[in-house]
Amino acid sequence: MQATTKNICDQQLMQQICQGNEKALSQIIDRYMHDVFRMSYHLLDDTAKAEDITQDTFITLWDKPEKWQPSGTLKSWLLRIARNKSIDEIRKRKLQINIEDTNIESNDIKQDAHIFNREISTLLHMHVKALPERQCEAITIVHFLECSNTEAASIMNISVNALESLLARGRRKLRLSLKNNKDIIKGEI
Amino acid sequence: MTDKSDKNWINDLAPCYRWPDPSHDLKQKIMRKVNNSNTHINNPTLIFFKWQSIMALAICMIMGASVQHVTQTTTVTSSQYENNIYSDEYLLFAQDITHQSN
């Protein structure tokens, strides 16, 4: 991103996109592509499909920029589009996650820090995926994509109270589920 | 366990969850798709040339078009190429090749 355009706010960029400015789209992609991709990936567990949905999400933004209401953040709007597309995909596939298959023996963990972190990441991902769908979404959006509770409630189309309840239940379940792997993620919880 | 300490441990784990990264060429593919979507809508000859394009694609494949060539020429990312067949994208790729050979 160029220094001169760094401080252009999302709203200004969206106005430029409405006028067909591809450079503005490029900047929006720089800002939010990773979040949109990770949102889909963590819901679907499928890199190719998550990339597909990321493409579709930004194409939707390009085709219908007027649909964004500046009363909400652009990030939450994009995540909502990606989330809805991912949920549609999940319904199509009826994904089944089997946590037993994802247990990692501590002997398999390599000492190399990078690989070790990747193992923790994989393990964490599997445990979050094993939560009930709504709790998984809430945890992913708030704790891992760093959205506020208000933004997350808007993305999931629920009240802030309902979101907080999902978060509390999700965190409790996740902590309980991760306790069995304390050796692997020693120091992390 | 209080709700506050629940939030602390999970926030400590958050960096472990910020992965994976999308393909390095995903942004480029999105920008290309923006262009292609316009071309697609405004180009009625695409359907007419469908068979010609498919034939061109077949020749390209027989002649050994690489994955890299396909991903550089179309909106297909490398991970999508490995996992899926995107007929529309291949069609556009074939069309590009047809234009190049003409």
mmCIF file of C-alpha atoms in Angstrom:
data_model
loop_
_atom_site.group_PDB
_atom_site.id
_atom_site.type_symbol
_atom_site.label_atom_id
_atom_site.label_comp_id
_atom_site.label_asym_id
_atom_site.label_seq_id
_atom_site.Cartn_x
_atom_site.Cartn_y
_atom_site.Cartn_z
ATOM 1 C CA MET A 1 0.000 0.000 0.000
ATOM 2 C CA GLN A 2 1.396 3.418 -0.881
ATOM 3 C CA ALA A 3 2.147 5.859 1.906
ATOM 4 C CA THR A 4 0.003 8.558 0.318
ATOM 5 C CA THR A 5 -3.080 6.370 0.255
ATOM 6 C CA LYS A 6 -2.479 4.599 3.538
ATOM 7 C CA ASN A 7 -4.849 6.746 5.495
ATOM 8 C CA ILE A 8 -7.743 6.723 3.068
ATOM 9 C CA CYS A 9 -10.672 5.361 5.024
ATOM 10 C CA ASP A 10 -12.826 2.467 3.882
ATOM 11 C CA GLN A 11 -15.730 4.771 3.118
ATOM 12 C CA GLN A 12 -13.661 6.853 0.686
ATOM 13 C CA LEU A 13 -12.361 3.728 -0.990
ATOM 14 C CA MET A 14 -15.897 2.397 -1.340
ATOM 15 C CA GLN A 15 -16.979 5.644 -2.979
ATOM 16 C CA GLN A 16 -14.152 5.202 -5.477
ATOM 17 C CA ILE A 17 -15.177 1.595 -6.089
ATOM 18 C CA CYS A 18 -18.701 2.815 -6.860
ATOM 19 C CA GLN A 19 -17.084 4.864 -9.641
ATOM 20 C CA GLY A 20 -15.283 1.781 -10.971
ATOM 21 C CA ASN A 21 -11.849 2.497 -9.514
ATOM 22 C CA GLU A 22 -9.924 -0.804 -9.507
ATOM 23 C CA LYS A 23 -7.049 0.648 -7.475
ATOM 24 C CA ALA A 24 -9.460 1.268 -4.627
ATOM 25 C CA LEU A 25 -10.571 -2.363 -4.834
ATOM 26 C CA SER A 26 -6.956 -3.426 -4.735
ATOM 27 C CA GLN A 27 -6.450 -1.528 -1.466
ATOM 28 C CA ILE A 28 -9.555 -3.030 0.089
ATOM 29 C CA ILE A 29 -8.281 -6.473 -0.876
ATOM 30 C CA ASP A 30 -4.926 -5.712 0.786
ATOM 31 C CA ARG A 31 -6.734 -4.752 3.967
ATOM 32 C CA TYR A 32 -9.201 -7.587 4.316
ATOM 33 C CA MET A 33 -8.313 -10.515 2.067
ATOM 34 C CA HIS A 34 -6.509 -12.472 4.799
ATOM 35 C CA ASP A 35 -9.372 -12.096 7.271
ATOM 36 C CA VAL A 36 -11.978 -13.095 4.691
ATOM 37 C CA PHE A 37 -9.926 -16.095 3.602
ATOM 38 C CA ARG A 38 -9.244 -17.263 7.163
ATOM 39 C CA MET A 39 -12.885 -16.868 8.115
ATOM 40 C CA SER A 40 -13.913 -19.209 5.300
ATOM 41 C CA TYR A 41 -11.009 -21.560 5.851
ATOM 42 C CA HIS A 42 -11.716 -22.037 9.541
ATOM 43 C CA LEU A 43 -15.379 -22.720 8.829
ATOM 44 C CA LEU A 44 -14.822 -25.022 5.842
ATOM 45 C CA ASP A 45 -11.435 -26.616 6.390
ATOM 46 C CA ASP A 46 -10.809 -26.385 2.664
ATOM 47 C CA THR A 47 -8.181 -24.069 1.176
ATOM 48 C CA ALA A 48 -9.434 -24.187 -2.401
ATOM 49 C CA LYS A 49 -13.044 -23.516 -1.445
ATOM 50 C CA ALA A 50 -11.997 -20.753 0.961
ATOM 51 C CA GLU A 51 -10.120 -19.082 -1.902
ATOM 52 C CA ASP A 52 -13.181 -19.457 -4.084
ATOM 53 C CA ILE A 53 -15.336 -17.790 -1.464
ATOM 54 C CA THR A 54 -12.752 -15.048 -0.939
ATOM 55 C CA GLN A 55 -12.845 -14.339 -4.674
ATOM 56 C CA ASP A 56 -16.643 -14.346 -4.708
ATOM 57 C CA THR A 57 -16.808 -12.053 -1.688
ATOM 58 C CA PHE A 58 -14.679 -9.370 -3.340
ATOM 59 C CA ILE A 59 -16.488 -9.801 -6.648
ATOM 60 C CA THR A 60 -19.738 -9.178 -4.744
ATOM 61 C CA LEU A 61 -18.189 -6.036 -3.280
ATOM 62 C CA TRP A 62 -17.118 -4.928 -6.766
ATOM 63 C CA ASP A 63 -20.484 -5.685 -8.362
ATOM 64 C CA LYS A 64 -22.680 -4.274 -5.598
ATOM 65 C CA PRO A 65 -20.677 -1.758 -3.545
ATOM 66 C CA GLU A 66 -23.834 0.236 -2.860
ATOM 67 C CA LYS A 67 -25.099 -2.611 -0.681
ATOM 68 C CA TRP A 68 -22.627 -1.696 2.052
ATOM 69 C CA GLN A 69 -24.119 0.553 4.710
ATOM 70 C CA PRO A 70 -21.453 2.831 6.242
ATOM 71 C CA SER A 71 -23.252 2.496 9.593
ATOM 72 C CA GLY A 72 -21.383 -0.823 9.990
ATOM 73 C CA THR A 73 -17.715 -1.503 9.340
ATOM 74 C CA LEU A 74 -16.619 -2.721 5.939
ATOM 75 C CA LYS A 75 -14.723 -5.583 7.575
ATOM 76 C CA SER A 76 -17.868 -6.891 9.243
ATOM 77 C CA TRP A 77 -19.827 -6.607 5.981
ATOM 78 C CA LEU A 78 -17.198 -8.583 4.073
ATOM 79 C CA LEU A 79 -16.966 -11.186 6.824
ATOM 80 C CA ARG A 80 -20.744 -11.514 6.822
ATOM 81 C CA ILE A 81 -20.757 -12.186 3.063
ATOM 82 C CA ALA A 82 -17.957 -14.739 3.442
ATOM 83 C CA ARG A 83 -19.635 -16.316 6.443
ATOM 84 C CA ASN A 84 -22.964 -16.698 4.627
ATOM 85 C CA LYS A 85 -21.280 -18.240 1.602
ATOM 86 C CA SER A 86 -19.345 -20.608 3.863
ATOM 87 C CA ILE A 87 -22.490 -21.633 5.739
ATOM 88 C CA ASP A 88 -24.198 -22.359 2.412
ATOM 89 C CA GLU A 89 -21.257 -24.548 1.495
ATOM 90 C CA ILE A 90 -21.348 -26.362 4.836
ATOM 91 C CA ARG A 91 -25.046 -27.056 4.363
ATOM 92 C CA LYS A 92 -24.310 -28.436 0.928
ATOM 93 C CA ARG A 93 -21.638 -30.740 2.142
ATOM 94 C CA LYS A 94 -22.937 -31.537 5.610
ATOM 95 C CA LEU A 95 -19.398 -31.556 6.900
ATOM 96 C CA GLN A 96 -18.615 -34.010 9.632
ATOM 97 C CA ILE A 97 -15.679 -33.365 11.882
ATOM 98 C CA ASN A 98 -14.259 -36.237 13.852
ATOM 99 C CA ILE A 99 -12.104 -34.995 16.687
ATOM 100 C CA GLU A 100 -10.740 -38.499 17.458
ATOM 101 C CA ASP A 101 -8.926 -38.483 14.147
ATOM 102 C CA THR A 102 -7.189 -35.234 14.971
ATOM 103 C CA ASN A 103 -5.409 -36.204 18.198
ATOM 104 C CA ILE A 104 -1.706 -35.685 17.895
ATOM 105 C CA GLU A 105 0.654 -37.894 19.880
ATOM 106 C CA SER A 106 3.191 -35.838 21.778
ATOM 107 C CA ASN A 107 5.981 -38.085 20.425
ATOM 108 C CA ASP A 108 5.137 -36.837 16.952
ATOM 109 C CA ILE A 109 5.762 -33.228 17.839
ATOM 110 C CA LYS A 110 8.971 -31.973 16.356
ATOM 111 C CA GLN A 111 11.184 -29.737 18.423
ATOM 112 C CA ASP A 112 11.564 -27.235 15.642
ATOM 113 C CA ALA A 113 9.693 -24.123 16.781
ATOM 114 C CA HIS A 114 7.981 -23.471 13.476
ATOM 115 C CA ILE A 115 6.664 -26.997 13.142
ATOM 116 C CA PHE A 116 5.718 -27.007 16.808
ATOM 117 C CA ASN A 117 3.663 -23.836 16.354
ATOM 118 C CA ARG A 118 2.015 -25.329 13.301
ATOM 119 C CA GLU A 119 1.046 -28.402 15.291
ATOM 120 C CA ILE A 120 -0.483 -26.222 17.975
ATOM 121 C CA SER A 121 -2.334 -24.261 15.317
ATOM 122 C CA THR A 122 -3.650 -27.416 13.696
ATOM 123 C CA LEU A 123 -4.719 -28.839 17.013
ATOM 124 C CA LEU A 124 -6.416 -25.627 18.047
ATOM 125 C CA HIS A 125 -8.198 -25.436 14.705
ATOM 126 C CA MET A 126 -9.516 -28.980 15.090
ATOM 127 C CA HIS A 127 -10.785 -28.338 18.596
ATOM 128 C CA VAL A 128 -12.475 -25.087 17.611
ATOM 129 C CA LYS A 129 -14.059 -26.869 14.626
ATOM 130 C CA ALA A 130 -15.395 -29.534 16.976
ATOM 131 C CA LEU A 131 -17.429 -26.944 18.898
ATOM 132 C CA PRO A 132 -21.086 -26.488 17.967
ATOM 133 C CA GLU A 133 -21.227 -24.486 14.739
ATOM 134 C CA ARG A 134 -22.434 -21.178 16.220
ATOM 135 C CA GLN A 135 -19.913 -21.275 19.063
ATOM 136 C CA CYS A 136 -17.144 -22.030 16.574
ATOM 137 C CA GLU A 137 -18.182 -19.034 14.474
ATOM 138 C CA ALA A 138 -18.395 -16.703 17.466
ATOM 139 C CA ILE A 139 -14.967 -17.703 18.807
ATOM 140 C CA THR A 140 -13.360 -17.438 15.378
ATOM 141 C CA ILE A 141 -14.819 -14.017 14.614
ATOM 142 C CA VAL A 142 -14.198 -12.390 18.013
ATOM 143 C CA HIS A 143 -10.975 -13.950 19.259
ATOM 144 C CA PHE A 144 -9.149 -14.864 16.106
ATOM 145 C CA LEU A 145 -10.350 -12.295 13.561
ATOM 146 C CA GLU A 146 -10.362 -9.565 16.227
ATOM 147 C CA CYS A 147 -13.824 -8.190 15.620
ATOM 148 C CA SER A 148 -15.679 -6.410 18.402
ATOM 149 C CA ASN A 149 -18.709 -8.095 19.953
ATOM 150 C CA THR A 150 -20.973 -5.627 18.157
ATOM 151 C CA GLU A 151 -19.359 -6.385 14.796
ATOM 152 C CA ALA A 152 -19.509 -10.122 15.403
ATOM 153 C CA ALA A 153 -23.187 -9.943 16.389
ATOM 154 C CA SER A 154 -23.873 -8.057 13.173
ATOM 155 C CA ILE A 155 -21.937 -10.616 11.092
ATOM 156 C CA MET A 156 -23.855 -13.497 12.661
ATOM 157 C CA ASN A 157 -27.134 -11.603 12.605
ATOM 158 C CA ILE A 158 -27.800 -12.111 16.313
ATOM 159 C CA SER A 159 -28.022 -9.841 19.374
ATOM 160 C CA VAL A 160 -24.903 -8.912 21.339
ATOM 161 C CA ASN A 161 -26.312 -10.755 24.360
ATOM 162 C CA ALA A 162 -26.785 -13.933 22.332
ATOM 163 C CA LEU A 163 -23.244 -13.592 21.001
ATOM 164 C CA GLU A 164 -21.774 -13.179 24.488
ATOM 165 C CA SER A 165 -23.623 -16.267 25.629
ATOM 166 C CA LEU A 166 -22.223 -18.253 22.668
ATOM 167 C CA LEU A 167 -18.728 -16.977 23.433
ATOM 168 C CA ALA A 168 -18.884 -17.906 27.111
ATOM 169 C CA ARG A 169 -20.161 -21.411 26.355
ATOM 170 C CA GLY A 170 -17.686 -21.857 23.522
ATOM 171 C CA ARG A 171 -14.723 -20.780 25.631
ATOM 172 C CA ARG A 172 -15.693 -23.129 28.456
ATOM 173 C CA LYS A 173 -16.069 -26.085 26.072
ATOM 174 C CA LEU A 174 -12.860 -25.299 24.245
ATOM 175 C CA ARG A 175 -10.859 -25.013 27.443
ATOM 176 C CA LEU A 176 -12.240 -28.313 28.651
ATOM 177 C CA SER A 177 -11.501 -29.981 25.332
ATOM 178 C CA LEU A 178 -7.929 -28.610 25.209
ATOM 179 C CA LYS A 179 -7.142 -29.751 28.737
ATOM 180 C CA ASN A 180 -6.562 -33.293 27.460
ATOM 181 C CA ASN A 181 -3.749 -31.930 25.299
ATOM 182 C CA LYS A 182 -2.063 -29.871 27.976
ATOM 183 C CA ASP A 183 1.321 -31.479 27.296
ATOM 184 C CA ILE A 184 1.238 -30.369 23.700
ATOM 185 C CA ILE A 185 0.136 -26.835 24.319
ATOM 186 C CA LYS A 186 2.031 -26.438 27.559
ATOM 187 C CA GLY A 187 2.264 -22.802 28.490
ATOM 188 C CA GLU A 188 -0.506 -21.785 26.119
ATOM 189 C CA ILE A 189 -3.375 -22.293 28.543
ATOM 190 C CA MET B 1 -12.933 -20.197 36.225
ATOM 191 C CA THR B 2 -14.093 -16.644 35.663
ATOM 192 C CA ASP B 3 -15.161 -15.375 32.291
ATOM 193 C CA LYS B 4 -12.353 -12.824 32.390
ATOM 194 C CA SER B 5 -9.611 -15.435 32.786
ATOM 195 C CA ASP B 6 -11.328 -17.461 30.043
ATOM 196 C CA LYS B 7 -10.836 -14.529 27.685
ATOM 197 C CA ASN B 8 -7.191 -14.130 28.658
ATOM 198 C CA TRP B 9 -6.085 -17.643 27.806
ATOM 199 C CA ILE B 10 -7.983 -17.693 24.537
ATOM 200 C CA ASN B 11 -6.567 -14.338 23.484
ATOM 201 C CA ASP B 12 -3.090 -15.726 24.194
ATOM 202 C CA LEU B 13 -3.832 -18.514 21.730
ATOM 203 C CA ALA B 14 -5.062 -16.166 19.015
ATOM 204 C CA PRO B 15 -1.681 -15.807 17.224
ATOM 205 C CA CYS B 16 -1.639 -19.589 16.751
ATOM 206 C CA TYR B 17 -4.935 -19.303 14.937
ATOM 207 C CA ARG B 18 -3.891 -16.636 12.418
ATOM 208 C CA TRP B 19 -3.180 -19.041 9.613
ATOM 209 C CA PRO B 20 -3.120 -20.193 6.921
ATOM 210 C CA ASP B 21 -2.294 -17.532 4.391
ATOM 211 C CA PRO B 22 -4.096 -17.691 1.048
ATOM 212 C CA SER B 23 -2.142 -18.443 -2.132
ATOM 213 C CA HIS B 24 0.374 -15.716 -2.903
ATOM 214 C CA ASP B 25 -1.451 -15.022 -6.171
ATOM 215 C CA LEU B 26 -5.003 -14.826 -4.816
ATOM 216 C CA LYS B 27 -5.214 -11.042 -4.974
ATOM 217 C CA GLN B 28 -4.001 -11.063 -8.554
ATOM 218 C CA LYS B 29 -6.663 -13.665 -9.364
ATOM 219 C CA ILE B 30 -9.408 -11.543 -7.851
ATOM 220 C CA MET B 31 -8.337 -8.521 -9.887
ATOM 221 C CA ARG B 32 -8.211 -10.677 -12.982
ATOM 222 C CA LYS B 33 -11.653 -12.059 -12.231
ATOM 223 C CA VAL B 34 -12.996 -8.502 -12.007
ATOM 224 C CA ASN B 35 -11.706 -7.901 -15.516
ATOM 225 C CA ASN B 36 -12.865 -11.269 -16.776
ATOM 226 C CA SER B 37 -16.353 -10.857 -15.358
ATOM 227 C CA ASN B 38 -16.716 -7.686 -17.423
ATOM 228 C CA THR B 39 -15.338 -9.426 -20.493
ATOM 229 C CA HIS B 40 -17.599 -12.390 -19.897
ATOM 230 C CA ILE B 41 -20.740 -10.276 -19.809
ATOM 231 C CA ASN B 42 -19.762 -8.085 -22.742
ATOM 232 C CA ASN B 43 -18.405 -10.783 -25.003
ATOM 233 C CA PRO B 44 -21.155 -12.715 -26.811
ATOM 234 C CA THR B 45 -18.575 -14.370 -29.061
ATOM 235 C CA LEU B 46 -17.347 -16.429 -26.118
ATOM 236 C CA ILE B 47 -20.131 -18.991 -26.513
ATOM 237 C CA PHE B 48 -19.611 -19.118 -30.273
ATOM 238 C CA PHE B 49 -15.929 -19.870 -29.795
ATOM 239 C CA LYS B 50 -16.530 -22.409 -27.050
ATOM 240 C CA TRP B 51 -15.664 -25.463 -29.092
ATOM 241 C CA GLN B 52 -12.727 -23.730 -30.686
ATOM 242 C CA SER B 53 -11.486 -22.802 -27.214
ATOM 243 C CA ILE B 54 -11.892 -26.297 -25.878
ATOM 244 C CA MET B 55 -9.956 -27.643 -28.817
ATOM 245 C CA ALA B 56 -7.250 -25.049 -28.184
ATOM 246 C CA LEU B 57 -7.168 -26.026 -24.531
ATOM 247 C CA ALA B 58 -6.841 -29.694 -25.421
ATOM 248 C CA ILE B 59 -3.926 -28.891 -27.722
ATOM 249 C CA CYS B 60 -2.296 -26.806 -24.978
ATOM 250 C CA MET B 61 -2.610 -29.633 -22.507
ATOM 251 C CA ILE B 62 -1.255 -32.178 -24.980
ATOM 252 C CA MET B 63 1.625 -29.817 -25.700
ATOM 253 C CA GLY B 64 2.296 -29.601 -21.980
ATOM 254 C CA ALA B 65 0.954 -26.324 -20.575
ATOM 255 C CA SER B 66 2.318 -26.155 -17.042
ATOM 256 C CA VAL B 67 0.372 -25.551 -13.849
ATOM 257 C CA GLN B 68 2.288 -22.312 -13.579
ATOM 258 C CA HIS B 69 1.144 -21.302 -17.056
ATOM 259 C CA VAL B 70 -2.469 -22.031 -16.185
ATOM 260 C CA THR B 71 -2.335 -20.148 -12.874
ATOM 261 C CA GLN B 72 -0.575 -17.183 -14.436
ATOM 262 C CA THR B 73 -3.023 -16.975 -17.288
ATOM 263 C CA THR B 74 -6.304 -17.578 -15.478
ATOM 264 C CA THR B 75 -7.969 -16.686 -12.197
ATOM 265 C CA VAL B 76 -7.319 -20.192 -10.912
ATOM 266 C CA THR B 77 -4.940 -20.260 -7.933
ATOM 267 C CA SER B 78 -2.439 -23.050 -7.532
ATOM 268 C CA SER B 79 -4.361 -24.693 -4.682
ATOM 269 C CA GLN B 80 -7.597 -24.527 -6.681
ATOM 270 C CA TYR B 81 -5.846 -26.087 -9.632
ATOM 271 C CA GLU B 82 -4.696 -28.960 -7.456
ATOM 272 C CA ASN B 83 -8.153 -29.551 -6.011
ATOM 273 C CA ASN B 84 -10.671 -28.690 -8.653
ATOM 274 C CA ILE B 85 -11.542 -28.427 -12.298
ATOM 275 C CA TYR B 86 -12.972 -25.027 -13.137
ATOM 276 C CA SER B 87 -14.423 -25.300 -16.582
ATOM 277 C CA ASP B 88 -15.149 -21.581 -16.976
ATOM 278 C CA GLU B 89 -11.625 -20.691 -16.023
ATOM 279 C CA TYR B 90 -10.142 -23.245 -18.373
ATOM 280 C CA LEU B 91 -12.360 -21.854 -21.079
ATOM 281 C CA LEU B 92 -10.975 -18.362 -20.532
ATOM 282 C CA PHE B 93 -7.480 -19.790 -20.469
ATOM 283 C CA ALA B 94 -8.151 -21.524 -23.753
ATOM 284 C CA GLN B 95 -9.558 -18.319 -25.173
ATOM 285 C CA ASP B 96 -6.406 -16.454 -24.186
ATOM 286 C CA ILE B 97 -4.287 -19.108 -25.849
ATOM 287 C CA THR B 98 -6.478 -18.959 -28.957
ATOM 288 C CA HIS B 99 -6.007 -15.188 -29.155
ATOM 289 C CA GLN B 100 -2.285 -15.543 -28.625
ATOM 290 C CA SER B 101 -1.955 -18.131 -31.355
ATOM 291 C CA ASN B 102 -3.996 -15.956 -33.736
#
